[in-house]
Amino acid sequence: MNLKILLPCQVFLEKTEVARIVAETRDGSFGLLPHRLDCAAALVPGILSYATAAGGTIDVAVDEGVLVKTGADVLVSVRRAIGGTDLGRLHEAVKREFLTLDEQERNVRAATDKMEGGFIRRVAEFQHGR
């Protein structure tokens, strides 16, 4: 398989001859082998592992995003990614960097949720007013 990990402003990783990929979704780990049918999956912050045809396994900490497999191509688009060799440090990076929302991001999400709720109420009122 051909694996490409994209960040918002750059290509983080391009690898060919990937034998298998394991990523994390809300429902648990999700594995891909070369002959698996095409698919898409929403990723949660966690560790994405891939094995090369030569036999080595590489781990990458990834933020939330999406994985799409089309034929032999696997495209992973995430907000942030961190490479490294120490799996323990990558798990710590996921906890520290990806699972902890900063105060500004929490405020933005709360405001967005409030606006969405108001919009849905207005649409419902409009629907019932007809």
mmCIF file with all atom_site columns, C-alpha atoms in Angstrom:
data_model
loop_
_atom_site.group_PDB
_atom_site.id
_atom_site.type_symbol
_atom_site.label_atom_id
_atom_site.label_alt_id
_atom_site.label_comp_id
_atom_site.label_asym_id
_atom_site.label_entity_id
_atom_site.label_seq_id
_atom_site.pdbx_PDB_ins_code
_atom_site.Cartn_x
_atom_site.Cartn_y
_atom_site.Cartn_z
_atom_site.occupancy
_atom_site.B_iso_or_equiv
_atom_site.pdbx_formal_charge
_atom_site.auth_seq_id
_atom_site.auth_comp_id
_atom_site.auth_asym_id
_atom_site.auth_atom_id
_atom_site.pdbx_PDB_model_num
ATOM 1   C CA . MET A 1 1   ? 0.000   0.000  0.000  1.00 0.00 ? 1   MET A CA 1
ATOM 2   C CA . ASN A 1 2   ? 0.977   3.619  -0.372 1.00 0.00 ? 2   ASN A CA 1
ATOM 3   C CA . LEU A 1 3   ? 0.502   5.655  2.829  1.00 0.00 ? 3   LEU A CA 1
ATOM 4   C CA . LYS A 1 4   ? 0.310   9.439  2.866  1.00 0.00 ? 4   LYS A CA 1
ATOM 5   C CA . ILE A 1 5   ? -0.292  11.441 6.066  1.00 0.00 ? 5   ILE A CA 1
ATOM 6   C CA . LEU A 1 6   ? -1.455  14.997 5.435  1.00 0.00 ? 6   LEU A CA 1
ATOM 7   C CA . LEU A 1 7   ? -1.489  17.915 7.870  1.00 0.00 ? 7   LEU A CA 1
ATOM 8   C CA . PRO A 1 8   ? -3.389  21.140 7.152  1.00 0.00 ? 8   PRO A CA 1
ATOM 9   C CA . CYS A 1 9   ? -0.313  22.868 5.689  1.00 0.00 ? 9   CYS A CA 1
ATOM 10  C CA . GLN A 1 10  ? 2.046   20.082 4.639  1.00 0.00 ? 10  GLN A CA 1
ATOM 11  C CA . VAL A 1 11  ? 2.610   16.440 3.818  1.00 0.00 ? 11  VAL A CA 1
ATOM 12  C CA . PHE A 1 12  ? 3.856   14.800 7.028  1.00 0.00 ? 12  PHE A CA 1
ATOM 13  C CA . LEU A 1 13  ? 4.743   11.396 5.582  1.00 0.00 ? 13  LEU A CA 1
ATOM 14  C CA . GLU A 1 14  ? 4.749   9.488  2.287  1.00 0.00 ? 14  GLU A CA 1
ATOM 15  C CA . LYS A 1 15  ? 5.601   5.792  2.372  1.00 0.00 ? 15  LYS A CA 1
ATOM 16  C CA . THR A 1 16  ? 5.336   3.076  -0.254 1.00 0.00 ? 16  THR A CA 1
ATOM 17  C CA . GLU A 1 17  ? 5.318   -0.693 0.173  1.00 0.00 ? 17  GLU A CA 1
ATOM 18  C CA . VAL A 1 18  ? 3.363   -0.588 3.431  1.00 0.00 ? 18  VAL A CA 1
ATOM 19  C CA . ALA A 1 19  ? 2.223   -4.076 4.457  1.00 0.00 ? 19  ALA A CA 1
ATOM 20  C CA . ARG A 1 20  ? -0.354  -3.131 7.119  1.00 0.00 ? 20  ARG A CA 1
ATOM 21  C CA . ILE A 1 21  ? -1.779  -0.122 8.957  1.00 0.00 ? 21  ILE A CA 1
ATOM 22  C CA . VAL A 1 22  ? -3.490  0.070  12.350 1.00 0.00 ? 22  VAL A CA 1
ATOM 23  C CA . ALA A 1 23  ? -5.287  3.255  13.422 1.00 0.00 ? 23  ALA A CA 1
ATOM 24  C CA . GLU A 1 24  ? -7.661  4.185  16.248 1.00 0.00 ? 24  GLU A CA 1
ATOM 25  C CA . THR A 1 25  ? -11.346 5.007  15.793 1.00 0.00 ? 25  THR A CA 1
ATOM 26  C CA . ARG A 1 26  ? -14.123 5.639  18.316 1.00 0.00 ? 26  ARG A CA 1
ATOM 27  C CA . ASP A 1 27  ? -14.966 1.954  18.103 1.00 0.00 ? 27  ASP A CA 1
ATOM 28  C CA . GLY A 1 28  ? -11.397 0.763  18.750 1.00 0.00 ? 28  GLY A CA 1
ATOM 29  C CA . SER A 1 29  ? -8.426  -0.193 16.609 1.00 0.00 ? 29  SER A CA 1
ATOM 30  C CA . PHE A 1 30  ? -8.939  -0.418 12.870 1.00 0.00 ? 30  PHE A CA 1
ATOM 31  C CA . GLY A 1 31  ? -6.600  -2.503 10.706 1.00 0.00 ? 31  GLY A CA 1
ATOM 32  C CA . LEU A 1 32  ? -5.881  -2.349 6.982  1.00 0.00 ? 32  LEU A CA 1
ATOM 33  C CA . LEU A 1 33  ? -4.230  -4.938 4.786  1.00 0.00 ? 33  LEU A CA 1
ATOM 34  C CA . PRO A 1 34  ? -3.429  -4.409 1.085  1.00 0.00 ? 34  PRO A CA 1
ATOM 35  C CA . HIS A 1 35  ? -6.421  -6.336 -0.313 1.00 0.00 ? 35  HIS A CA 1
ATOM 36  C CA . ARG A 1 36  ? -9.064  -4.878 2.010  1.00 0.00 ? 36  ARG A CA 1
ATOM 37  C CA . LEU A 1 37  ? -12.005 -3.231 0.282  1.00 0.00 ? 37  LEU A CA 1
ATOM 38  C CA . ASP A 1 38  ? -11.989 0.537  -0.069 1.00 0.00 ? 38  ASP A CA 1
ATOM 39  C CA . CYS A 1 39  ? -13.200 2.312  3.053  1.00 0.00 ? 39  CYS A CA 1
ATOM 40  C CA . ALA A 1 40  ? -13.179 5.469  5.149  1.00 0.00 ? 40  ALA A CA 1
ATOM 41  C CA . ALA A 1 41  ? -12.871 5.878  8.919  1.00 0.00 ? 41  ALA A CA 1
ATOM 42  C CA . ALA A 1 42  ? -12.988 8.789  11.366 1.00 0.00 ? 42  ALA A CA 1
ATOM 43  C CA . LEU A 1 43  ? -9.837  8.757  13.504 1.00 0.00 ? 43  LEU A CA 1
ATOM 44  C CA . VAL A 1 44  ? -9.520  9.804  17.131 1.00 0.00 ? 44  VAL A CA 1
ATOM 45  C CA . PRO A 1 45  ? -6.316  11.045 18.752 1.00 0.00 ? 45  PRO A CA 1
ATOM 46  C CA . GLY A 1 46  ? -4.016  8.068  19.186 1.00 0.00 ? 46  GLY A CA 1
ATOM 47  C CA . ILE A 1 47  ? -1.236  6.006  17.671 1.00 0.00 ? 47  ILE A CA 1
ATOM 48  C CA . LEU A 1 48  ? -1.200  5.070  13.993 1.00 0.00 ? 48  LEU A CA 1
ATOM 49  C CA . SER A 1 49  ? 1.122   2.139  13.310 1.00 0.00 ? 49  SER A CA 1
ATOM 50  C CA . TYR A 1 50  ? 2.284   0.867  9.970  1.00 0.00 ? 50  TYR A CA 1
ATOM 51  C CA . ALA A 1 51  ? 4.536   -1.991 8.957  1.00 0.00 ? 51  ALA A CA 1
ATOM 52  C CA . THR A 1 52  ? 6.775   -1.835 5.934  1.00 0.00 ? 52  THR A CA 1
ATOM 53  C CA . ALA A 1 53  ? 7.346   -4.688 3.530  1.00 0.00 ? 53  ALA A CA 1
ATOM 54  C CA . ALA A 1 54  ? 10.858  -4.994 5.022  1.00 0.00 ? 54  ALA A CA 1
ATOM 55  C CA . GLY A 1 55  ? 9.273   -5.913 8.364  1.00 0.00 ? 55  GLY A CA 1
ATOM 56  C CA . GLY A 1 56  ? 9.771   -2.818 10.518 1.00 0.00 ? 56  GLY A CA 1
ATOM 57  C CA . THR A 1 57  ? 6.875   -1.239 12.421 1.00 0.00 ? 57  THR A CA 1
ATOM 58  C CA . ILE A 1 58  ? 6.685   2.550  12.755 1.00 0.00 ? 58  ILE A CA 1
ATOM 59  C CA . ASP A 1 59  ? 4.397   4.446  15.150 1.00 0.00 ? 59  ASP A CA 1
ATOM 60  C CA . VAL A 1 60  ? 3.079   7.972  14.670 1.00 0.00 ? 60  VAL A CA 1
ATOM 61  C CA . ALA A 1 61  ? 0.974   9.952  17.151 1.00 0.00 ? 61  ALA A CA 1
ATOM 62  C CA . VAL A 1 62  ? -1.946  11.526 15.278 1.00 0.00 ? 62  VAL A CA 1
ATOM 63  C CA . ASP A 1 63  ? -4.713  13.923 16.222 1.00 0.00 ? 63  ASP A CA 1
ATOM 64  C CA . GLU A 1 64  ? -8.309  13.459 15.109 1.00 0.00 ? 64  GLU A CA 1
ATOM 65  C CA . GLY A 1 65  ? -8.908  13.194 11.395 1.00 0.00 ? 65  GLY A CA 1
ATOM 66  C CA . VAL A 1 66  ? -9.983  10.850 8.634  1.00 0.00 ? 66  VAL A CA 1
ATOM 67  C CA . LEU A 1 67  ? -8.502  7.816  6.893  1.00 0.00 ? 67  LEU A CA 1
ATOM 68  C CA . VAL A 1 68  ? -9.525  6.900  3.327  1.00 0.00 ? 68  VAL A CA 1
ATOM 69  C CA . LYS A 1 69  ? -8.388  3.745  1.497  1.00 0.00 ? 69  LYS A CA 1
ATOM 70  C CA . THR A 1 70  ? -8.826  3.691  -2.272 1.00 0.00 ? 70  THR A CA 1
ATOM 71  C CA . GLY A 1 71  ? -7.178  0.791  -4.035 1.00 0.00 ? 71  GLY A CA 1
ATOM 72  C CA . ALA A 1 72  ? -3.571  0.637  -2.896 1.00 0.00 ? 72  ALA A CA 1
ATOM 73  C CA . ASP A 1 73  ? -3.583  4.255  -1.669 1.00 0.00 ? 73  ASP A CA 1
ATOM 74  C CA . VAL A 1 74  ? -4.280  5.133  1.963  1.00 0.00 ? 74  VAL A CA 1
ATOM 75  C CA . LEU A 1 75  ? -4.715  8.832  2.697  1.00 0.00 ? 75  LEU A CA 1
ATOM 76  C CA . VAL A 1 76  ? -4.741  10.005 6.312  1.00 0.00 ? 76  VAL A CA 1
ATOM 77  C CA . SER A 1 77  ? -5.667  13.628 6.945  1.00 0.00 ? 77  SER A CA 1
ATOM 78  C CA . VAL A 1 78  ? -5.172  14.827 10.534 1.00 0.00 ? 78  VAL A CA 1
ATOM 79  C CA . ARG A 1 79  ? -4.793  18.134 12.340 1.00 0.00 ? 79  ARG A CA 1
ATOM 80  C CA . ARG A 1 80  ? -1.432  17.265 13.917 1.00 0.00 ? 80  ARG A CA 1
ATOM 81  C CA . ALA A 1 81  ? 1.067   14.400 13.910 1.00 0.00 ? 81  ALA A CA 1
ATOM 82  C CA . ILE A 1 82  ? 4.228   13.575 15.845 1.00 0.00 ? 82  ILE A CA 1
ATOM 83  C CA . GLY A 1 83  ? 6.768   10.978 14.786 1.00 0.00 ? 83  GLY A CA 1
ATOM 84  C CA . GLY A 1 84  ? 9.153   9.177  17.092 1.00 0.00 ? 84  GLY A CA 1
ATOM 85  C CA . THR A 1 85  ? 10.628  5.860  18.030 1.00 0.00 ? 85  THR A CA 1
ATOM 86  C CA . ASP A 1 86  ? 9.635   5.601  21.696 1.00 0.00 ? 86  ASP A CA 1
ATOM 87  C CA . LEU A 1 87  ? 6.035   4.379  21.953 1.00 0.00 ? 87  LEU A CA 1
ATOM 88  C CA . GLY A 1 88  ? 5.758   5.560  25.572 1.00 0.00 ? 88  GLY A CA 1
ATOM 89  C CA . ARG A 1 89  ? 6.686   9.107  24.600 1.00 0.00 ? 89  ARG A CA 1
ATOM 90  C CA . LEU A 1 90  ? 4.207   9.023  21.712 1.00 0.00 ? 90  LEU A CA 1
ATOM 91  C CA . HIS A 1 91  ? 1.398   7.983  24.099 1.00 0.00 ? 91  HIS A CA 1
ATOM 92  C CA . GLU A 1 92  ? 2.371   10.852 26.402 1.00 0.00 ? 92  GLU A CA 1
ATOM 93  C CA . ALA A 1 93  ? 2.369   13.254 23.433 1.00 0.00 ? 93  ALA A CA 1
ATOM 94  C CA . VAL A 1 94  ? -1.153  12.137 22.519 1.00 0.00 ? 94  VAL A CA 1
ATOM 95  C CA . LYS A 1 95  ? -2.339  12.807 26.078 1.00 0.00 ? 95  LYS A CA 1
ATOM 96  C CA . ARG A 1 96  ? -0.499  16.112 26.382 1.00 0.00 ? 96  ARG A CA 1
ATOM 97  C CA . GLU A 1 97  ? -0.922  17.555 22.885 1.00 0.00 ? 97  GLU A CA 1
ATOM 98  C CA . PHE A 1 98  ? -4.087  16.092 21.410 1.00 0.00 ? 98  PHE A CA 1
ATOM 99  C CA . LEU A 1 99  ? -6.457  15.148 24.227 1.00 0.00 ? 99  LEU A CA 1
ATOM 100 C CA . THR A 1 100 ? -6.078  18.349 26.242 1.00 0.00 ? 100 THR A CA 1
ATOM 101 C CA . LEU A 1 101 ? -8.008  21.173 24.676 1.00 0.00 ? 101 LEU A CA 1
ATOM 102 C CA . ASP A 1 102 ? -6.680  24.587 25.484 1.00 0.00 ? 102 ASP A CA 1
ATOM 103 C CA . GLU A 1 103 ? -8.986  27.190 27.000 1.00 0.00 ? 103 GLU A CA 1
ATOM 104 C CA . GLN A 1 104 ? -9.476  29.103 23.752 1.00 0.00 ? 104 GLN A CA 1
ATOM 105 C CA . GLU A 1 105 ? -10.497 25.980 21.838 1.00 0.00 ? 105 GLU A CA 1
ATOM 106 C CA . ARG A 1 106 ? -13.011 25.052 24.575 1.00 0.00 ? 106 ARG A CA 1
ATOM 107 C CA . ASN A 1 107 ? -14.508 28.553 24.390 1.00 0.00 ? 107 ASN A CA 1
ATOM 108 C CA . VAL A 1 108 ? -14.774 28.409 20.600 1.00 0.00 ? 108 VAL A CA 1
ATOM 109 C CA . ARG A 1 109 ? -16.451 24.993 20.745 1.00 0.00 ? 109 ARG A CA 1
ATOM 110 C CA . ALA A 1 110 ? -18.909 26.177 23.411 1.00 0.00 ? 110 ALA A CA 1
ATOM 111 C CA . ALA A 1 111 ? -19.831 29.244 21.331 1.00 0.00 ? 111 ALA A CA 1
ATOM 112 C CA . THR A 1 112 ? -20.260 27.112 18.203 1.00 0.00 ? 112 THR A CA 1
ATOM 113 C CA . ASP A 1 113 ? -22.468 24.643 20.075 1.00 0.00 ? 113 ASP A CA 1
ATOM 114 C CA . LYS A 1 114 ? -24.612 27.506 21.374 1.00 0.00 ? 114 LYS A CA 1
ATOM 115 C CA . MET A 1 115 ? -24.997 28.984 17.875 1.00 0.00 ? 115 MET A CA 1
ATOM 116 C CA . GLU A 1 116 ? -25.887 25.583 16.393 1.00 0.00 ? 116 GLU A CA 1
ATOM 117 C CA . GLY A 1 117 ? -28.497 25.021 19.102 1.00 0.00 ? 117 GLY A CA 1
ATOM 118 C CA . GLY A 1 118 ? -30.067 28.422 18.451 1.00 0.00 ? 118 GLY A CA 1
ATOM 119 C CA . PHE A 1 119 ? -30.148 27.796 14.718 1.00 0.00 ? 119 PHE A CA 1
ATOM 120 C CA . ILE A 1 120 ? -31.816 24.409 15.160 1.00 0.00 ? 120 ILE A CA 1
ATOM 121 C CA . ARG A 1 121 ? -34.452 25.922 17.492 1.00 0.00 ? 121 ARG A CA 1
ATOM 122 C CA . ARG A 1 122 ? -35.240 28.659 14.963 1.00 0.00 ? 122 ARG A CA 1
ATOM 123 C CA . VAL A 1 123 ? -35.560 26.157 12.124 1.00 0.00 ? 123 VAL A CA 1
ATOM 124 C CA . ALA A 1 124 ? -37.874 24.007 14.261 1.00 0.00 ? 124 ALA A CA 1
ATOM 125 C CA . GLU A 1 125 ? -39.992 27.053 15.150 1.00 0.00 ? 125 GLU A CA 1
ATOM 126 C CA . PHE A 1 126 ? -40.162 28.016 11.489 1.00 0.00 ? 126 PHE A CA 1
ATOM 127 C CA . GLN A 1 127 ? -41.216 24.466 10.524 1.00 0.00 ? 127 GLN A CA 1
ATOM 128 C CA . HIS A 1 128 ? -43.980 24.383 13.149 1.00 0.00 ? 128 HIS A CA 1
ATOM 129 C CA . GLY A 1 129 ? -45.182 27.879 12.230 1.00 0.00 ? 129 GLY A CA 1
ATOM 130 C CA . ARG A 1 130 ? -46.125 26.846 8.694  1.00 0.00 ? 130 ARG A CA 1
#
